[in-house]
Coordinates of C-alpha atoms in Angstrom, one line a residue:
X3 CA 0.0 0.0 0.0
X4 CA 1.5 3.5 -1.0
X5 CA 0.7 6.9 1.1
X6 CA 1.3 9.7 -0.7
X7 CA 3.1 12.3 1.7
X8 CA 0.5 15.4 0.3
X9 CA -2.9 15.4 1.0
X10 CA -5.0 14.9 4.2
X11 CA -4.9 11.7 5.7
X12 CA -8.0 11.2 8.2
X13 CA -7.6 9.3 12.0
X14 CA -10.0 6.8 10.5
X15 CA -7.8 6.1 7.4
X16 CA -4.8 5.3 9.9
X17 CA -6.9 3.2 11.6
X18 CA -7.9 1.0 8.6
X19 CA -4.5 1.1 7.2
X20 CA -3.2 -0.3 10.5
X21 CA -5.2 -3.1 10.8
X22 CA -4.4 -3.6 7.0
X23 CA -0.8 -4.0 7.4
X24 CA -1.3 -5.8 10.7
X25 CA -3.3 -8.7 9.0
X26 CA 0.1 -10.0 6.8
X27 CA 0.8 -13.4 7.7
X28 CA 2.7 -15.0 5.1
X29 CA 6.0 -14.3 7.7
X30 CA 6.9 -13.2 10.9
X31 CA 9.4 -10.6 9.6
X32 CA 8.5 -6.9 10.8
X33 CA 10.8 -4.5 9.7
X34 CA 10.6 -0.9 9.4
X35 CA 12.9 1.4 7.6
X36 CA 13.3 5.3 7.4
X37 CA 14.9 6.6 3.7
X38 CA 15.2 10.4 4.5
X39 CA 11.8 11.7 5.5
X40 CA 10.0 8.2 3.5
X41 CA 8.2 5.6 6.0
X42 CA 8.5 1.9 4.7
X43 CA 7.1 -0.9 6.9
X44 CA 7.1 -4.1 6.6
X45 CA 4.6 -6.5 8.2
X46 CA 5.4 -10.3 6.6
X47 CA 3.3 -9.9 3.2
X48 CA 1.8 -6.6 4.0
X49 CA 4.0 -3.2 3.3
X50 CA 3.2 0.1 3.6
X51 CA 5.1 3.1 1.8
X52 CA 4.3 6.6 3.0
X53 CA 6.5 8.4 0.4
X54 CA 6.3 10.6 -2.8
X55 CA 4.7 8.9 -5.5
X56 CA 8.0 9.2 -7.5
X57 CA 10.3 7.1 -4.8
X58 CA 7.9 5.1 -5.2
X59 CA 9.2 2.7 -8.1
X60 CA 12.5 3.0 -6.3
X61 CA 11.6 1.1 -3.1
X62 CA 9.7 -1.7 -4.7
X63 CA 12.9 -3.7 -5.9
X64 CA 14.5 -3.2 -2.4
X65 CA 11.1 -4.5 -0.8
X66 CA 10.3 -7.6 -2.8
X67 CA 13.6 -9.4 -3.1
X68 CA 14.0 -8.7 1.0
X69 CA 10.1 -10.1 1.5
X70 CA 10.5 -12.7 -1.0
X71 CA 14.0 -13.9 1.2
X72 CA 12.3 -13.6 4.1
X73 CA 9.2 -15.7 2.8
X74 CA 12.1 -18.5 2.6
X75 CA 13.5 -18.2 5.7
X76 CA 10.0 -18.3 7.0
X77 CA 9.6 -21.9 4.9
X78 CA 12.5 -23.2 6.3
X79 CA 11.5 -22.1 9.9
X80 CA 8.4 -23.8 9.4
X81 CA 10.4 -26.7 8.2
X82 CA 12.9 -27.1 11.1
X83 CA 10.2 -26.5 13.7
X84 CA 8.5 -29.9 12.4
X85 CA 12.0 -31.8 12.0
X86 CA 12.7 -30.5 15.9
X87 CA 9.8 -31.9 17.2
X88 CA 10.3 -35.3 15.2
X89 CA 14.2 -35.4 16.4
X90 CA 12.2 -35.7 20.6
X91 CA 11.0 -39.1 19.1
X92 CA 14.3 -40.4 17.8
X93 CA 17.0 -39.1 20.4
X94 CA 16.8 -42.3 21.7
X95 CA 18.2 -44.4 18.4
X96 CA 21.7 -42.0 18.8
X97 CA 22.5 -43.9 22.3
X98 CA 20.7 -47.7 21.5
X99 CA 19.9 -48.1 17.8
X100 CA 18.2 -51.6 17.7
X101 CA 18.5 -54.1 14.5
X102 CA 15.1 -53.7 13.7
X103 CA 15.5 -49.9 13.2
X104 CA 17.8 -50.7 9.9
X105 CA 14.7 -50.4 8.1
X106 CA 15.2 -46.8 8.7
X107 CA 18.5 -46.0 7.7
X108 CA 18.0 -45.1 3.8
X109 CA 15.4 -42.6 5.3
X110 CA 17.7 -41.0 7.9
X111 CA 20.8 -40.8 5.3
X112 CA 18.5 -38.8 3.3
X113 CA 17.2 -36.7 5.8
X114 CA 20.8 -35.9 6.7
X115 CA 21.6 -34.6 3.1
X116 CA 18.2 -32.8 3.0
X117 CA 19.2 -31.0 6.2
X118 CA 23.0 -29.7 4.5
X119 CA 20.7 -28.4 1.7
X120 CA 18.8 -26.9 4.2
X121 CA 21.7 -25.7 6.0
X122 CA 22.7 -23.8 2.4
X123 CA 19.3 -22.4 1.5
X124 CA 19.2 -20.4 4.2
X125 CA 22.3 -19.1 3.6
X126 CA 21.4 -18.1 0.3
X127 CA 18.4 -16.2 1.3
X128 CA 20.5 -14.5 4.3
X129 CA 23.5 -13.8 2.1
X130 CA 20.8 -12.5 -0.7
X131 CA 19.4 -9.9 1.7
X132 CA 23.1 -9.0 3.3
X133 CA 25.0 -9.0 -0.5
X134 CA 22.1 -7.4 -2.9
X135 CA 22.3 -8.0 -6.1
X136 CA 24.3 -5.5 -8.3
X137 CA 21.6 -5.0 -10.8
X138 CA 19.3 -3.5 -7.7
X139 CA 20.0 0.2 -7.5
X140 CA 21.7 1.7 -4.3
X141 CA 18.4 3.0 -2.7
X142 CA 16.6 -0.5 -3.2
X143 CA 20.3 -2.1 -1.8
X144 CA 20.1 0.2 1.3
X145 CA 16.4 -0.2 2.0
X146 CA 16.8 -4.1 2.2
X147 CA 19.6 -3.3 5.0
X148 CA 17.8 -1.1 7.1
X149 CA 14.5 -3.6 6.7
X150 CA 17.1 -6.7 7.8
X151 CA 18.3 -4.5 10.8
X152 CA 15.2 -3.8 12.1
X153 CA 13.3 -6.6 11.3
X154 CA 16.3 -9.0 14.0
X155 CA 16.7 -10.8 10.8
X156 CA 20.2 -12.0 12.2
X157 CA 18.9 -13.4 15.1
X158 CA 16.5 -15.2 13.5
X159 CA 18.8 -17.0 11.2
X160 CA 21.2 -17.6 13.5
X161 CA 18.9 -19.3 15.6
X162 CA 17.7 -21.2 13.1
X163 CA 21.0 -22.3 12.1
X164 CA 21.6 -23.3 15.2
X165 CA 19.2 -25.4 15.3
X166 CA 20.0 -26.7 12.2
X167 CA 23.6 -27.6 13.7
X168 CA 21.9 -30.0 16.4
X169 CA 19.4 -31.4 14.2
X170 CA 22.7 -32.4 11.7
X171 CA 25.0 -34.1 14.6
X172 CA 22.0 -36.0 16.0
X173 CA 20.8 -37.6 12.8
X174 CA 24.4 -37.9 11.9
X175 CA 25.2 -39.7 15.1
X176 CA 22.0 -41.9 14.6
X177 CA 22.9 -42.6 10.7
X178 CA 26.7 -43.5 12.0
X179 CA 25.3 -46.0 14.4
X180 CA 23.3 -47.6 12.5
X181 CA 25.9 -48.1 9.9
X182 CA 28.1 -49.7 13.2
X183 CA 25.1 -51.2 13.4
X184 CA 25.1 -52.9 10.0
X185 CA 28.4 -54.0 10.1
X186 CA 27.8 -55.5 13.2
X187 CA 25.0 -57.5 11.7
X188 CA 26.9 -58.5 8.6
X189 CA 29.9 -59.5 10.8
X190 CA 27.5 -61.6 13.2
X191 CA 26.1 -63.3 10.1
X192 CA 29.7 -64.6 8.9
X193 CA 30.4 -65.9 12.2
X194 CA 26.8 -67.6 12.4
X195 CA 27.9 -68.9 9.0
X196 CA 31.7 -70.3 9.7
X197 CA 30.0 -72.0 13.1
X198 CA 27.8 -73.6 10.5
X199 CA 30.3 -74.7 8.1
X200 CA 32.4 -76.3 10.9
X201 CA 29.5 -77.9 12.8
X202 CA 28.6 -79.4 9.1
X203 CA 32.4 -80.5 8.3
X204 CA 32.4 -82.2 11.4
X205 CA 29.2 -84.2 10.9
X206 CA 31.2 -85.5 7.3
X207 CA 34.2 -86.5 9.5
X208 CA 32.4 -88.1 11.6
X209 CA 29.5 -89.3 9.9
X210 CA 31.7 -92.4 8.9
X211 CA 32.6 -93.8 12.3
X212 CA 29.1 -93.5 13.4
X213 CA 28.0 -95.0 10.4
X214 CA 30.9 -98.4 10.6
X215 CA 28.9 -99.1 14.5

């Protein structure tokens, strides 16, 4: 929504636009920014611009790419929230992974490599916000900076990557057990198998003597 900084703007009208902008949903970020005497806010997929109708155009670059890298983040939030509360259920298999939890080990290995691609997502859409891209021009470039500062857009991914970094070490602990695992059973079989051939190699030997009585 754009504001034009002439005209008369009513109590009511503020009211309405308030609740406007406080109905965006889409993501959590709230960011405002102040570009000389221009008001941009940010309220997940709402925005508001109270500026000259000609800095207009300007803005809208900066605004979009930092709402559409935020929309991301807010994915991958979502995301991690639901793989955190999954991990509660399978702390247990990083301490005492069972042989009849092998079933699961081609669906934790990939859940592993999903989580480093995870890991590098969101740190493309955090080092797309921080490192704009050249083609946007310097106003659109600084807006995006002053929208991640105020928005705690850092804290946000760092605490998601955070969690990200426990998520990886516990489902990489579980995936290297079970491999231990694995080899354990594959080791136990080829015993189980040499205790087999000798117990039938010494039925041949002495198969004869009990067969001469």
């Amino acid at each position: 929504m754009h504001i034009a900084t002439t005209g008369v703007f009513r109590l009511e009208d503020r009211r309405k636009t308030e609740e406007w902008l406080n109905s965006g949903k889409a993501s959590p970020a709230v960011g405002d920014a102040l570009m000389q005497s221009d008001q941009i806010r940010l309220r997940g997929d709402r925005a508001l611009i109270i500026a000259d109708a000609k800095r207009v155009d300007e803005y809208l670059p900066g605004l979009a790419v930092f709402a559409y890298n935020e929309k991301r983040i807010s994915d991958l939030e979502a995301k991690i929230v639901k793989l955190w509360e999954q991990m509660r259920g399978d702390i247990p298999l990083t301490e005492s992974s069972r042989l009849g939890m092998l079933g699961r080990q081609s669906a934790i290995d990939g859940l592993v490599g999903d989580l480093a691609r995870t890991r590098m997502s969101l740190t493309a859409a955090d080092q797309a916000i921080y490192l704009p891209a050249p083609t946007l021009s310097l106003t659109a470039q600084r807006l995006q900076n002053e929208l991640a500062l105020t928005s705690r857009h850092a804290d946000r991914v760092e605490a998601l990557d955070e969690r990200l970094e426990v998520l990886e070490d516990n489902y990489q602990r579980i995936s290297d057990r079970m491999y231990e695992l694995k080899l354990h059973r594959r080791e136990l079989i080829a015993e189980w198998m040499i205790v087999l051939l000798l117990f039938a190699e010494a039925l041949a030997l002495l198969y004869p003597l009990l067969a001469a009585r």
